Short mmCIF file of C-alpha atoms in Angstrom, two decimals:
data_model
loop_
_atom_site.label_atom_id
_atom_site.label_comp_id
_atom_site.label_asym_id
_atom_site.label_seq_id
_atom_site.Cartn_x
_atom_site.Cartn_y
_atom_site.Cartn_z
CA UNK A 7 -17.28 -33.21 21.80
CA UNK A 8 -14.90 -33.05 18.88
CA UNK A 9 -16.38 -31.50 15.76
CA UNK A 10 -15.23 -31.04 12.18
CA UNK A 11 -16.44 -28.93 9.29
CA UNK A 12 -16.49 -30.05 5.68
CA UNK A 13 -17.58 -28.42 2.46
CA UNK A 14 -20.13 -30.65 0.80
CA UNK A 15 -19.22 -31.75 -2.73
CA UNK A 16 -22.74 -31.77 -4.21
CA UNK A 17 -25.25 -29.00 -4.67
CA UNK A 18 -28.24 -28.81 -2.35
CA UNK A 19 -30.62 -30.12 -5.01
CA UNK A 20 -28.73 -33.37 -5.62
CA UNK A 21 -30.41 -35.43 -2.90
CA UNK A 22 -29.01 -38.89 -3.87
CA UNK A 23 -25.44 -37.52 -3.98
CA UNK A 24 -25.86 -35.83 -0.58
CA UNK A 25 -27.20 -39.04 0.97
CA UNK A 26 -24.27 -41.04 -0.48
CA UNK A 27 -21.77 -38.48 0.80
CA UNK A 28 -23.22 -38.53 4.32
CA UNK A 29 -23.06 -42.35 4.40
CA UNK A 30 -19.39 -42.22 3.40
CA UNK A 31 -18.73 -39.63 6.12
CA UNK A 32 -20.33 -41.97 8.70
CA UNK A 33 -17.91 -44.70 7.62
CA UNK A 34 -15.13 -42.23 8.47
CA UNK A 35 -16.64 -41.52 11.89
CA UNK A 36 -18.26 -38.19 11.00
CA UNK A 37 -21.94 -37.67 11.85
CA UNK A 38 -23.81 -34.47 10.83
CA UNK A 39 -24.90 -31.90 13.39
CA UNK A 40 -25.90 -28.93 11.20
CA UNK A 41 -25.67 -27.49 7.70
CA UNK A 42 -24.64 -23.88 7.20
CA UNK A 43 -24.02 -22.13 3.92
CA UNK A 44 -21.69 -24.33 1.92
CA UNK A 45 -20.41 -26.60 4.69
CA UNK A 46 -21.67 -29.16 7.20
CA UNK A 47 -20.66 -29.52 10.82
CA UNK A 48 -19.95 -33.07 12.00
CA UNK A 49 -19.30 -34.68 15.36
CA UNK A 50 -16.46 -37.16 15.43
CA UNK A 51 -17.19 -40.67 16.69
CA UNK A 52 -16.66 -44.34 16.01
CA UNK A 53 -17.08 -45.21 12.32
CA UNK A 54 -20.21 -47.18 11.56
CA UNK A 55 -22.54 -47.91 8.67
CA UNK A 56 -25.39 -45.40 8.71
CA UNK A 57 -28.13 -44.86 6.15
CA UNK A 58 -29.48 -41.36 5.55
CA UNK A 59 -32.67 -40.15 3.94
CA UNK A 60 -33.53 -36.56 3.06
CA UNK A 61 -37.19 -35.63 3.44
CA UNK A 62 -38.70 -32.74 1.45
CA UNK A 63 -41.41 -31.16 3.62
CA UNK A 64 -44.43 -29.49 2.12
CA UNK A 65 -44.26 -26.75 4.76
CA UNK A 66 -40.94 -26.27 6.47
CA UNK A 67 -40.64 -25.86 10.25
CA UNK A 68 -37.58 -26.00 12.49
CA UNK A 69 -38.42 -29.63 13.39
CA UNK A 70 -40.68 -32.12 11.61
CA UNK A 71 -44.30 -32.43 12.76
CA UNK A 72 -44.90 -34.95 15.53
CA UNK A 73 -46.83 -37.31 13.25
CA UNK A 74 -43.96 -37.40 10.74
CA UNK A 75 -41.36 -38.10 13.41
CA UNK A 76 -43.43 -40.90 14.93
CA UNK A 77 -43.98 -42.49 11.50
CA UNK A 78 -40.27 -42.41 10.72
CA UNK A 79 -39.41 -43.81 14.15
CA UNK A 80 -41.80 -46.71 13.55
CA UNK A 81 -39.83 -47.46 10.38
CA UNK A 82 -36.52 -47.28 12.26
CA UNK A 83 -35.44 -43.72 11.35
CA UNK A 84 -34.28 -40.97 13.74
CA UNK A 85 -34.46 -37.25 13.04
CA UNK A 86 -30.96 -35.74 12.81
CA UNK A 87 -31.34 -32.06 11.87
CA UNK A 88 -32.74 -29.80 9.19
CA UNK A 89 -30.70 -28.89 6.13
CA UNK A 90 -30.55 -25.24 5.00
CA UNK A 91 -34.10 -24.71 6.27
CA UNK A 92 -35.59 -26.66 3.39
CA UNK A 93 -34.98 -30.40 4.09
CA UNK A 94 -35.23 -32.80 7.04
CA UNK A 95 -32.46 -35.33 7.54
CA UNK A 96 -33.16 -38.77 9.04
CA UNK A 97 -30.73 -41.59 9.80
CA UNK A 98 -30.91 -45.29 10.52
CA UNK A 99 -28.26 -47.69 11.85
CA UNK A 100 -30.22 -50.77 10.80
CA UNK A 101 -28.81 -53.03 8.11
CA UNK A 102 -31.85 -52.80 5.80
CA UNK A 103 -34.22 -50.14 7.08
CA UNK A 104 -37.73 -49.85 5.71
CA UNK A 105 -37.92 -47.11 3.07
CA UNK A 106 -40.16 -44.25 4.30
CA UNK A 107 -41.05 -43.17 0.74
CA UNK A 108 -42.05 -45.54 -2.04
CA UNK A 109 -44.35 -43.39 -4.19
CA UNK A 110 -42.34 -41.30 -6.69
CA UNK A 111 -45.41 -39.23 -7.68
CA UNK A 112 -45.80 -38.01 -4.09
CA UNK A 113 -42.11 -37.14 -3.95
CA UNK A 114 -42.38 -35.29 -7.27
CA UNK A 115 -45.20 -33.19 -5.83
CA UNK A 116 -43.16 -32.40 -2.73
CA UNK A 117 -40.11 -31.55 -4.83
CA UNK A 118 -42.08 -29.10 -6.98
CA UNK A 119 -42.04 -26.38 -4.32
CA UNK A 120 -38.28 -26.78 -3.80
CA UNK A 121 -37.83 -26.60 -7.56
CA UNK A 122 -39.83 -23.38 -7.76
CA UNK A 123 -37.81 -21.91 -4.88
CA UNK A 124 -34.54 -22.63 -6.68
CA UNK A 125 -35.88 -21.04 -9.88
CA UNK A 126 -36.97 -17.97 -7.98
CA UNK A 127 -33.56 -17.77 -6.32
CA UNK A 128 -31.91 -17.96 -9.74
CA UNK A 129 -33.99 -15.16 -11.27
CA UNK A 130 -33.88 -13.11 -8.08
CA UNK A 131 -30.10 -13.40 -8.09
CA UNK A 132 -29.92 -12.09 -11.63
CA UNK A 133 -32.32 -9.31 -10.67
CA UNK A 134 -30.05 -8.31 -7.79
CA UNK A 135 -27.01 -8.35 -10.07
CA UNK A 136 -28.74 -6.16 -12.67
CA UNK A 137 -30.00 -3.79 -9.96
CA UNK A 138 -26.50 -3.57 -8.51
CA UNK A 139 -24.99 -2.81 -11.91
CA UNK A 140 -27.62 -0.16 -12.63
CA UNK A 141 -27.16 1.42 -9.20
CA UNK A 142 -23.39 1.30 -9.54
CA UNK A 143 -23.63 2.88 -13.01
CA UNK A 144 -25.94 5.62 -11.71
CA UNK A 145 -23.67 6.39 -8.75
CA UNK A 146 -20.50 6.53 -10.85
CA UNK A 147 -21.90 8.25 -13.97
CA UNK A 148 -21.32 11.77 -12.64
CA UNK A 149 -17.73 10.79 -11.71
CA UNK A 150 -17.12 8.71 -14.82
CA UNK A 151 -13.72 10.20 -15.59
CA UNK A 152 -12.20 8.79 -12.41
CA UNK A 153 -13.83 5.43 -13.04
CA UNK A 154 -12.57 5.28 -16.64
CA UNK A 155 -9.02 6.14 -15.60
CA UNK A 156 -8.70 3.56 -12.81
CA UNK A 157 -10.89 0.60 -13.85
CA UNK A 158 -8.29 -2.15 -14.30
CA UNK A 159 -8.51 -5.62 -15.91
CA UNK A 160 -7.99 -7.46 -12.57
CA UNK A 161 -11.11 -5.76 -11.19
CA UNK A 162 -13.09 -6.97 -14.20
CA UNK A 163 -11.77 -10.53 -13.97
CA UNK A 164 -12.56 -10.84 -10.26
CA UNK A 165 -16.04 -9.35 -10.67
CA UNK A 166 -16.89 -11.57 -13.65
CA UNK A 167 -15.62 -14.68 -11.88
CA UNK A 168 -17.76 -14.02 -8.80
CA UNK A 169 -20.90 -13.26 -10.82
CA UNK A 170 -20.49 -16.18 -13.22
CA UNK A 171 -19.72 -18.64 -10.43
CA UNK A 172 -22.75 -17.56 -8.40
CA UNK A 173 -25.00 -17.73 -11.47
CA UNK A 174 -23.58 -21.12 -12.51
CA UNK A 175 -24.01 -22.59 -9.03
CA UNK A 176 -27.66 -21.54 -8.83
CA UNK A 177 -28.36 -22.68 -12.40
CA UNK A 178 -26.83 -26.06 -11.57
CA UNK A 179 -29.24 -26.43 -8.65
CA UNK A 180 -32.22 -25.51 -10.84
CA UNK A 181 -31.15 -28.05 -13.48
CA UNK A 182 -30.61 -30.81 -10.89
CA UNK A 183 -34.02 -30.17 -9.31
CA UNK A 184 -35.67 -30.25 -12.72
CA UNK A 185 -34.08 -33.57 -13.73
CA UNK A 186 -34.96 -35.22 -10.43
CA UNK A 187 -38.52 -33.94 -10.54
CA UNK A 188 -39.08 -35.18 -14.11
CA UNK A 189 -37.80 -38.67 -13.22
CA UNK A 190 -40.12 -38.88 -10.22
CA UNK A 191 -43.08 -37.55 -12.22
CA UNK A 192 -42.41 -40.31 -14.79
CA UNK A 193 -42.80 -42.92 -12.04
CA UNK A 194 -39.08 -43.69 -11.59
CA UNK A 195 -38.29 -44.03 -7.85
CA UNK A 196 -35.62 -41.78 -6.38
CA UNK A 197 -32.20 -43.38 -6.21
CA UNK A 198 -30.15 -43.22 -3.04
CA UNK A 199 -26.74 -44.14 -4.39
CA UNK A 200 -24.91 -41.65 -6.58
CA UNK A 201 -21.29 -40.75 -7.11
CA UNK A 202 -20.41 -37.28 -5.92
CA UNK A 203 -16.71 -37.50 -6.80
CA UNK A 204 -17.09 -35.49 -10.00
CA UNK A 205 -18.19 -32.48 -7.94
CA UNK A 206 -15.25 -32.56 -5.50
CA UNK A 207 -13.60 -29.73 -7.47
CA UNK A 208 -16.30 -27.39 -6.12
CA UNK A 209 -14.68 -27.37 -2.68
CA UNK A 210 -11.54 -25.44 -3.69
CA UNK A 211 -13.63 -23.20 -5.97
CA UNK A 212 -15.93 -22.32 -3.08
CA UNK A 213 -12.97 -21.51 -0.86
CA UNK A 214 -11.45 -19.38 -3.64
CA UNK A 215 -14.77 -17.59 -4.15
CA UNK A 216 -15.08 -16.75 -0.46
CA UNK A 217 -11.48 -15.51 -0.38
CA UNK A 218 -11.99 -13.37 -3.48
CA UNK A 219 -15.18 -11.81 -2.11
CA UNK A 220 -13.49 -11.13 1.24
CA UNK A 221 -10.32 -9.68 -0.20
CA UNK A 222 -11.60 -8.09 -3.41
CA UNK A 223 -11.07 -4.49 -2.13
CA UNK A 224 -7.56 -5.39 -0.95
CA UNK A 225 -6.76 -7.07 -4.28
CA UNK A 226 -7.88 -3.99 -6.19
CA UNK A 227 -5.67 -1.77 -4.01
CA UNK A 228 -2.77 -4.19 -4.51
CA UNK A 229 -3.09 -4.25 -8.29
CA UNK A 230 -3.36 -0.45 -8.38
CA UNK A 231 -0.27 -0.14 -6.19
CA UNK A 232 1.91 -2.34 -8.43
CA UNK A 233 0.70 -0.59 -11.59
CA UNK A 234 3.34 2.12 -11.76
CA UNK A 235 2.77 4.83 -14.38
CA UNK A 236 5.56 5.78 -16.76
CA UNK A 237 6.96 9.19 -15.85
CA UNK A 238 9.30 11.28 -17.94
CA UNK A 239 10.36 14.82 -18.66
CA UNK A 240 9.50 16.27 -22.03
CA UNK A 241 12.98 16.11 -23.56
CA UNK A 242 13.11 12.36 -22.87
CA UNK A 243 9.90 11.55 -24.73
CA UNK A 244 8.98 10.95 -28.33
CA UNK A 245 7.07 13.92 -29.70
CA UNK A 246 4.44 14.99 -30.38
CA UNK A 247 2.71 15.00 -27.01
CA UNK A 248 -1.03 15.71 -26.60
CA UNK A 249 -0.51 19.16 -25.11
CA UNK A 250 -0.20 22.82 -26.04
CA UNK A 251 3.10 24.10 -24.54
CA UNK A 252 3.18 27.33 -22.55
CA UNK A 253 5.51 28.86 -25.14
CA UNK A 254 2.87 28.44 -27.86
CA UNK A 255 -0.01 29.41 -25.57
CA UNK A 256 1.63 32.58 -24.19
CA UNK A 257 3.97 33.46 -27.04
CA UNK A 258 7.05 33.43 -24.83
CA UNK A 259 10.32 31.53 -24.73
CA UNK A 260 10.19 28.38 -22.67
CA UNK A 261 12.41 28.10 -19.63
CA UNK A 262 11.08 24.92 -18.04
CA UNK A 263 10.45 21.27 -18.77
CA UNK A 264 7.14 19.43 -18.81
CA UNK A 265 6.55 16.42 -16.59
CA UNK A 266 4.87 13.63 -18.51
CA UNK A 267 2.99 10.71 -16.95
CA UNK A 268 1.58 7.88 -19.05
CA UNK A 269 -0.94 5.38 -17.68
CA UNK A 270 -3.36 2.81 -19.03
CA UNK A 271 -6.58 1.15 -17.87
CA UNK A 272 -9.26 -1.11 -19.29
CA UNK A 273 -11.52 1.75 -20.47
CA UNK A 274 -8.75 4.21 -21.33
CA UNK A 275 -5.72 2.37 -22.73
CA UNK A 276 -3.98 5.68 -23.51
CA UNK A 277 -3.80 8.27 -20.72
CA UNK A 278 -1.48 11.25 -20.54
CA UNK A 279 -1.04 13.78 -17.74
CA UNK A 280 1.35 16.57 -18.73
CA UNK A 281 2.33 19.39 -16.35
CA UNK A 282 4.39 22.43 -17.27
CA UNK A 283 5.34 25.33 -15.03
CA UNK A 284 6.45 28.75 -16.22
CA UNK A 285 7.70 31.77 -14.32
CA UNK A 286 4.21 33.08 -13.55
CA UNK A 287 1.95 30.47 -15.05
CA UNK A 288 1.27 26.73 -15.14
CA UNK A 289 -0.72 24.32 -17.27
CA UNK A 290 -1.87 20.73 -16.80
CA UNK A 291 -3.22 18.69 -19.67
CA UNK A 292 -5.06 15.38 -19.33
CA UNK A 293 -5.62 13.39 -22.50
CA UNK A 294 -7.63 10.15 -22.68
CA UNK A 295 -8.53 7.79 -25.48
CA UNK A 296 -11.73 6.25 -24.14
CA UNK A 297 -13.37 3.00 -25.13
CA UNK A 298 -16.16 2.42 -25.85
CA UNK A 299 -16.70 5.74 -27.55
CA UNK A 300 -20.11 6.28 -25.91
CA UNK A 301 -18.27 7.03 -22.63
CA UNK A 302 -16.36 9.94 -24.17
CA UNK A 303 -18.98 12.66 -23.71
CA UNK A 304 -19.72 11.90 -20.07
CA UNK A 305 -16.01 11.55 -19.35
CA UNK A 306 -15.50 15.05 -20.75
CA UNK A 307 -18.40 16.44 -18.68
CA UNK A 308 -17.17 14.88 -15.44
CA UNK A 309 -13.61 16.08 -16.09
CA UNK A 310 -14.94 19.60 -16.55
CA UNK A 311 -17.17 19.42 -13.47
CA UNK A 312 -14.38 18.06 -11.29
CA UNK A 313 -11.87 20.55 -12.65
CA UNK A 314 -13.94 23.69 -12.09
CA UNK A 315 -12.84 23.67 -8.44
CA UNK A 316 -9.39 25.12 -9.06
CA UNK A 317 -7.59 25.34 -5.75
CA UNK A 318 -9.90 27.26 -3.44
CA UNK A 319 -11.81 28.91 -6.30
CA UNK A 320 -14.96 27.67 -8.03
CA UNK A 321 -14.72 28.74 -11.64
CA UNK A 322 -17.74 30.05 -13.56
CA UNK A 323 -18.95 28.46 -16.74
CA UNK A 324 -18.34 30.59 -19.83
CA UNK A 325 -20.17 30.54 -23.16
CA UNK A 326 -17.78 30.80 -26.09
CA UNK A 327 -18.20 30.72 -29.84
CA UNK A 328 -16.84 27.53 -31.39
CA UNK A 329 -16.22 26.92 -35.06
CA UNK A 330 -18.31 24.07 -36.48
CA UNK A 331 -16.75 20.60 -36.51
CA UNK A 332 -13.88 21.49 -34.18
CA UNK A 333 -15.25 19.40 -31.32
CA UNK A 334 -18.09 17.01 -30.60
CA UNK A 335 -18.53 18.69 -27.22
CA UNK A 336 -16.89 21.43 -25.15
CA UNK A 337 -17.00 22.86 -21.61
CA UNK A 338 -15.19 26.07 -20.57
CA UNK A 339 -14.83 27.61 -17.09
CA UNK A 340 -12.92 30.73 -16.19
CA UNK A 341 -12.52 33.13 -13.27
CA UNK A 342 -9.71 35.71 -13.20
CA UNK A 343 -6.42 34.15 -14.29
CA UNK A 344 -7.65 30.55 -13.85
CA UNK A 345 -9.39 28.53 -16.55
CA UNK A 346 -10.60 25.00 -17.23
CA UNK A 347 -11.17 23.69 -20.73
CA UNK A 348 -12.59 20.25 -21.53
CA UNK A 349 -13.54 18.88 -24.94
CA UNK A 350 -13.91 15.62 -26.84
CA UNK A 351 -13.96 14.37 -30.39
CA UNK A 352 -14.96 10.81 -31.18
CA UNK A 353 -13.23 8.80 -28.42
CA UNK A 354 -10.49 11.33 -27.57
CA UNK A 355 -11.03 13.50 -24.48
CA UNK A 356 -8.96 16.50 -23.40
CA UNK A 357 -8.92 18.54 -20.20
CA UNK A 358 -6.70 21.60 -19.72
CA UNK A 359 -6.23 23.41 -16.40
CA UNK A 360 -4.41 26.73 -16.81
CA UNK A 361 -3.30 29.60 -14.59
CA UNK A 362 -1.92 32.60 -16.39
CA UNK A 363 -2.72 35.62 -18.53
CA UNK A 364 -3.51 33.85 -21.82
CA UNK A 365 -7.04 33.06 -22.96
CA UNK A 366 -7.60 29.37 -23.74
CA UNK A 367 -10.59 30.17 -25.94
CA UNK A 368 -8.28 31.88 -28.44
CA UNK A 369 -6.45 28.60 -29.09
CA UNK A 370 -9.35 26.25 -29.81
CA UNK A 371 -8.04 25.14 -33.27
CA UNK A 372 -4.74 24.13 -31.68
CA UNK A 373 -6.53 22.07 -29.01
CA UNK A 374 -8.77 20.52 -31.69
CA UNK A 375 -5.66 19.43 -33.60
CA UNK A 376 -4.51 17.48 -30.52
CA UNK A 377 -7.72 15.43 -30.61
CA UNK A 378 -7.24 14.48 -34.25
CA UNK A 379 -4.04 12.52 -33.61
CA UNK A 380 -3.54 9.14 -31.95
CA UNK A 381 -0.81 8.74 -29.38
CA UNK A 382 1.20 5.85 -27.97
CA UNK A 383 3.30 5.42 -24.86
CA UNK A 384 6.27 7.81 -24.71
CA UNK A 385 9.70 6.29 -25.19
CA UNK A 386 12.61 6.83 -22.86
#
């Protein structure tokens, strides 16, 4: 038996449009076998005129009750299959079959439960989205610095598209159910002929949605891979840079060049990583301008927590005296000749990893001055 799958162009609540679509498919020689997700499976046969009616059961079972089937058969209707475990589908090859339902008030009562189910699905979906966002925020809060540095606009666009499409699809079903139910409750019989052509655009959108969901991790990796940071050496950049050079920190003459890397992301449009190596010392400075500003403090904390594991050593937190108004927050770790310093002021965040004989805590005003400036991308 030859079969074919087709995405249906109407939402599951638009019963007249679904019935019209199925009748058009029969004229093309396609007869429904099952309905799964967003597509229907058809068997291919000889085209013929077939009328379809969708029955809304009060209590759903895999097949209609015997009494219902016998009643429909007496009227010239044959049970075809169930639809998404909420409807029964019947068909008739007669020219003018007897309508099984003529009382719109009874249909309105039967449709009420389906309407409530669609509303619950809509609110449950939003609940799941909110729960996911809260859980995601909780899981990433302690590692916020990494999230801030890598969260790119393509990730946001894909995520928003998926969420808005899912919410819009469900809301459309709720609205369609509501309109149909109100018409029936007003005594207007259900129509069985309705154009579904306006909704044909949903097919490519559904395919795109499935592809995006399936390949979202791969797309994120791809966008990250093509986003190449700007890398320079210090004498090729436009000064000043957001760093304290080893010569100023240690009071020695410089004999090396600093490697500068500039990156950008959605939450940190300005990101610098500056590395400088001396004869017996090295320093790495990470500077971020974070937006929104409320992320700055936690970004500083997570940078400090992540940086305290310096090589194979776990540095100990040190309490130091800080002049008022130098920083909005500060973390300092040191063990032996290794030290980690992290601080923030307003939306500017700074982390310094240092190995050498100097004491970072003696240069706090110089680090504070770095946070007062605003930096742009270095120029070649």
